[in-house]
XYZ file of C-alpha atoms in Angstrom:
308
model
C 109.394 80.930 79.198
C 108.825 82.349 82.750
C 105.672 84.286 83.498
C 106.462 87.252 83.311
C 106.354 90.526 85.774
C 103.836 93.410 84.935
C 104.630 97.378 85.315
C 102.113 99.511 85.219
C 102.602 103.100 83.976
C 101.052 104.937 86.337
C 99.424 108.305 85.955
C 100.290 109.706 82.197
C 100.885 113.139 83.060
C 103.037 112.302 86.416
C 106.519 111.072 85.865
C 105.415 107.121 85.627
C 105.722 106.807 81.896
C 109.384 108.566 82.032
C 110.443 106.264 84.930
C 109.122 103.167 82.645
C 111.155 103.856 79.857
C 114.198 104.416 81.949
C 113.834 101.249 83.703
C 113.393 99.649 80.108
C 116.734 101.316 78.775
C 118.322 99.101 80.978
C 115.848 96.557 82.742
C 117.049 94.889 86.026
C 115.580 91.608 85.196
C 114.482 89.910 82.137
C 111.043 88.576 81.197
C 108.898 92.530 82.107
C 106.344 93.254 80.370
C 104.586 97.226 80.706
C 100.977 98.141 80.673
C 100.416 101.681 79.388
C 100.123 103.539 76.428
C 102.550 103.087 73.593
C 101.556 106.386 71.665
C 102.260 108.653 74.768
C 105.381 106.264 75.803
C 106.385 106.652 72.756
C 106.202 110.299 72.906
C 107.345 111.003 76.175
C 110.656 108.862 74.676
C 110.889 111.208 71.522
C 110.903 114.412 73.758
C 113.285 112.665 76.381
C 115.252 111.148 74.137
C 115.059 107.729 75.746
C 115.510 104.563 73.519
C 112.111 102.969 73.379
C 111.316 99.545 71.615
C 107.593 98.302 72.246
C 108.172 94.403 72.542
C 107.290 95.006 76.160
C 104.229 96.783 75.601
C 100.596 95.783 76.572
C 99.213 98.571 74.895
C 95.824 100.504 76.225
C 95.539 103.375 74.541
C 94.584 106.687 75.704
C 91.248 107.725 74.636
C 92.395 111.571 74.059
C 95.425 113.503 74.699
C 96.330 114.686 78.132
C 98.621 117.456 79.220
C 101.796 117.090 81.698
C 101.712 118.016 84.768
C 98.044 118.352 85.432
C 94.958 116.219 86.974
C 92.350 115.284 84.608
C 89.957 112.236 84.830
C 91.309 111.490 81.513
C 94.371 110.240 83.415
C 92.971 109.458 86.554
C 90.769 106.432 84.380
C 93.666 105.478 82.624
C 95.719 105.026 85.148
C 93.391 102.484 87.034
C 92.297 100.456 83.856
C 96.026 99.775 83.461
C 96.164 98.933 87.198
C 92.653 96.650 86.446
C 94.564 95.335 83.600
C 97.833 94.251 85.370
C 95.795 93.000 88.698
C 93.466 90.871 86.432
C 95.886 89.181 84.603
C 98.066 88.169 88.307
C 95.363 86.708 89.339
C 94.491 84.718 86.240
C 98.715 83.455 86.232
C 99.377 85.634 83.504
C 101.775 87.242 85.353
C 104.042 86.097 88.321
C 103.442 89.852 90.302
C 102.716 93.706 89.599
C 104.878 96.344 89.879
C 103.157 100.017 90.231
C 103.897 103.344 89.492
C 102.751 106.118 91.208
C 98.778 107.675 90.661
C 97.346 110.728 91.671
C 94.382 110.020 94.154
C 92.648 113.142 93.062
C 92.698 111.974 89.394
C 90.982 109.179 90.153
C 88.722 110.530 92.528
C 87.601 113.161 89.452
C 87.090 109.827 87.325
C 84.882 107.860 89.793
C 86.998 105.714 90.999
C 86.934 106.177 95.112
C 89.622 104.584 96.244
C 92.281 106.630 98.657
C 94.993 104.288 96.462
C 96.179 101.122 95.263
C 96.363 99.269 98.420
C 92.709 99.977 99.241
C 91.783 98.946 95.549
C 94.222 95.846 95.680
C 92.569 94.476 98.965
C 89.060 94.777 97.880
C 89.951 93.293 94.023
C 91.361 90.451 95.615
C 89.276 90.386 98.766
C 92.181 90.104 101.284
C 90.860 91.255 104.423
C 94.042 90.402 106.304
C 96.931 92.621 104.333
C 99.516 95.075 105.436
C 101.062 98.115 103.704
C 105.005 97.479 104.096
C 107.614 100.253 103.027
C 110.871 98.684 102.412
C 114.632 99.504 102.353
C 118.474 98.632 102.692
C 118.265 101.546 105.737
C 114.825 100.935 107.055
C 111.903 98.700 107.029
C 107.956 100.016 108.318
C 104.985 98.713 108.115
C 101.869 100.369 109.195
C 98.588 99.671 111.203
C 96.515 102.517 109.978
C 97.411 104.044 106.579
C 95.699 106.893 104.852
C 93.220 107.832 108.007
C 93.745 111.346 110.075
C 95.821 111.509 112.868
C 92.807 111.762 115.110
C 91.127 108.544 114.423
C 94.398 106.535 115.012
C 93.872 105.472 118.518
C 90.457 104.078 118.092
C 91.720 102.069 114.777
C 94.497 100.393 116.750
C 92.543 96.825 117.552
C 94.363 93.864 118.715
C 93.385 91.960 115.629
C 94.313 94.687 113.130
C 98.094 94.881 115.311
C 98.296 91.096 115.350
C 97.448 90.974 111.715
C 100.205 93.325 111.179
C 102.961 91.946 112.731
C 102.199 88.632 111.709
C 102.234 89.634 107.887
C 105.524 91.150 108.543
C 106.968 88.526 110.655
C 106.277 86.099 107.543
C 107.508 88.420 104.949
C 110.596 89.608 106.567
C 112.110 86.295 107.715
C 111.474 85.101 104.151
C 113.025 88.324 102.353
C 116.012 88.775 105.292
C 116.504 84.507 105.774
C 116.211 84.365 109.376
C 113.328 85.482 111.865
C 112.564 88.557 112.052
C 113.154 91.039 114.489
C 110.761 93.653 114.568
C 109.861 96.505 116.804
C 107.238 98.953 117.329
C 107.313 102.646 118.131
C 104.845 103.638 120.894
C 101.790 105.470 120.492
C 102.520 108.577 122.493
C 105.476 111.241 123.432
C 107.728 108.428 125.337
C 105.523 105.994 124.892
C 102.930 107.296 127.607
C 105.567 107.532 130.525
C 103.881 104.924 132.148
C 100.542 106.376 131.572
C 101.534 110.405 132.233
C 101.133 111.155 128.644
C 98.384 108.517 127.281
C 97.216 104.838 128.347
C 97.049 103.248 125.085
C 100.385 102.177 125.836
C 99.170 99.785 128.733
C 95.494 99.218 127.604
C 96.179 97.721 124.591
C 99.887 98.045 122.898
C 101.814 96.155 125.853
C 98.912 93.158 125.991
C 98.956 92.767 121.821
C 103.108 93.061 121.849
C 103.124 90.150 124.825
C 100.263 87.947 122.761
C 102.989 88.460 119.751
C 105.794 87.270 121.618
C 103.900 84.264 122.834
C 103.625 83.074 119.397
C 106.927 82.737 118.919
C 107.502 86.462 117.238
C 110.429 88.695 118.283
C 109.234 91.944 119.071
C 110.308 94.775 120.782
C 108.236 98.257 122.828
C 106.349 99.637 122.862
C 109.709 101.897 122.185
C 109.508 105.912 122.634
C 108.865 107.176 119.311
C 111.575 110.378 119.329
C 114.329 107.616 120.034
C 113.200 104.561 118.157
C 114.973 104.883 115.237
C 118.034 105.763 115.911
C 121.214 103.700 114.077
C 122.029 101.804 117.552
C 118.602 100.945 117.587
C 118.035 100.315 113.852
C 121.061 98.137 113.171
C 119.072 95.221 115.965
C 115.917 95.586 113.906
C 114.810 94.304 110.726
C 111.365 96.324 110.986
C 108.972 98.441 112.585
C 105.351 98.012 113.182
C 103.962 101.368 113.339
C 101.116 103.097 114.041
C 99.955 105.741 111.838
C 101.255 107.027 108.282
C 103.755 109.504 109.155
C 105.312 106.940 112.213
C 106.587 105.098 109.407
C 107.046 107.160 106.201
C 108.515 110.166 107.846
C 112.060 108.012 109.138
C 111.838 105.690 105.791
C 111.911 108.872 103.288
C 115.007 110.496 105.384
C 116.712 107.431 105.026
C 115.531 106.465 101.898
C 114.260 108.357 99.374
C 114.009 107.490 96.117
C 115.002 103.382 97.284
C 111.939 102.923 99.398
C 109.539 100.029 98.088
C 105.880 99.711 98.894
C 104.585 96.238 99.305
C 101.502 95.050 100.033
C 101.321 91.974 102.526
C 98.338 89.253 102.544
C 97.617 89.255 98.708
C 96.925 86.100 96.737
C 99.556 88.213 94.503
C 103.123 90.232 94.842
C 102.386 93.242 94.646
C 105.193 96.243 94.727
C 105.297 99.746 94.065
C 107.413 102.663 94.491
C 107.426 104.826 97.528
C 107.185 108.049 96.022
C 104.250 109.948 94.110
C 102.943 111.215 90.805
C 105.337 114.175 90.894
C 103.565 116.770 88.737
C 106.049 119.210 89.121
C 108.784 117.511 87.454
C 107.107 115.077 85.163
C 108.511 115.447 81.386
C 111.456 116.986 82.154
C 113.770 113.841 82.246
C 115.299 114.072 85.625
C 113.043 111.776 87.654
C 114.917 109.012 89.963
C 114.389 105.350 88.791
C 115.942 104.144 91.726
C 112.740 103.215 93.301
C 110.963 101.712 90.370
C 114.510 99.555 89.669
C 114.564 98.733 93.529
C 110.713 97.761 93.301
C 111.544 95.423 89.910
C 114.096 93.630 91.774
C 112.381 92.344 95.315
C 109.152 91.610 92.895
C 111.614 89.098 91.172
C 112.815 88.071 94.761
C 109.383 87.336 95.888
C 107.629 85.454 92.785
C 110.945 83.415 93.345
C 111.109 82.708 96.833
């Protein structure tokens, strides 16, 4: 029998276990198996009325009973043992990839575990200094050089090894997931790129040299391109992804395209790793409306990549 794929539930009181048992009502590829809780996924079924059978269970109990729709440590501990769990057994071939579902950073922060999220935790468990955070859809593909920093500590984060490292990951993963090599762009840092230097000179220090070191290694890359105009459709429909910048470069255009199809992938791990690009969401967690779209979208280019 294959080796299976792994989904983890996610935060308990967030809409992860609801998600899970959607996604198992009608699974988009055989062989999954679930890390998580079968006494609350087996409530959360019961009050959602979602068929539930626990042959693809991994069970790890809660150690008390949480309430939906609220932090707790509790959860937040949870959460990453069943993340430990599923990470663990990749990398001893127990399972061909992960799949995650969302957790709640403040959860875990309250249960000791200081990590800003997966990716961070994923890197260090696997030590995989050279990695990427990749957001993924039909519409639009981003992948980012700084992730969760502030705004303000951007520019001096943006080394030529870091960029390099970046579009190198995605160069690889791309022209394996797309068939042909990639074409990637990247935004610029400033209003209009710097105008030539009028608005900032990160543009010429160091963007324009990294971009031309890029292309000399056989990569197809494009910019540094102004920012308000780079992802337009006539721009978009040339490109098969963006390098950029900061956080918001990249998840800002991908959730208007996308939302609720976006995948997160993490690039450079001895493991697949993917995850859905949206969070915990407290607000509507055990009330049965909660896209799968994402997690089902996730499942399905985790198959694509243990395959390829």
């Amino acid at each position: 029998m294959p080796t299976p794929l792994v989904i983890t539930q996610g935060d308990p009181a967030g809409i992860g276990p609801e998600l899970v048992l959607k996604l198992l009502a009608n699974p988009p590829c055989p062989n999954l198996k679930v890390i998580g809780c079968g006494n609350h996924l087996s409530q959360i079924a019961s009050q959602l009325q979602i068929p539930f059978a626990d042959d693809h269970l991994i069970d790890l109990p809660l150690p008390e009973s949480i309430k939906i729709g609220e932090i707790s440590p509790v959860a937040g501990e949870h959460s990453f043992a069943c993340l430990e769990a599923a990470v663990e057994g990749a990398m001893d071939g127990a399972f061909s990839g992960v799949i995650t579902n969302p957790i709640h950073k403040e959860a875990w922060y309250r249960a000791g575990k200081f990590y800003p999220g997966h990716t961070e935790y994923l890197v260090e468990k696997t030590s995989s200094p050279d990695h990427a955070m990749m957001l993924t859809s039909d519409e639009i593909t981003c992948s980012l050089v700084t992730t969760h920093v502030s705004l303000a500590s951007v520019p001096e984060l943006l080394e030529e090894k870091r960029m390099l490292e970046v579009i190198t990951l995605t160069h690889k993963a791309i022209s394996t997931i797309k068939g042909h090599p990639a074409r990637l762009a990247m935004p610029g840092l400033n209003p209009h790129a710097g105008e030539g230097g009028l608005f900032g000179s990160e543009e010429i220090e160091f963007i324009i040299p990294v971009l031309e070191k890029a292309r000399s290694r056989g990569i197809d890359i494009i910019g540094p391109l102004s920012p308000d105009t780079a992802f337009l459709p006539a721009i978009r429909q040339n490109i098969d992804a963006y390098i950029c910048l900061y956080h918001d470069q990249g998840l800002i255009p991908l959730k208007t395209l996308a939302f609720d199809l976006g995948v997160n992938v993490t690039l450079g791990l001895p493991i697949v790793r993917t995850s859905v690009d949206h969070g915990t969401a407290f607000d509507i967690a055990g009330k049965g409306i909660a896209s799968v779209s994402s997690l089902i979208e996730a499942t399905k280019l985790a198959q694509k990549l243990t395959a390829s």
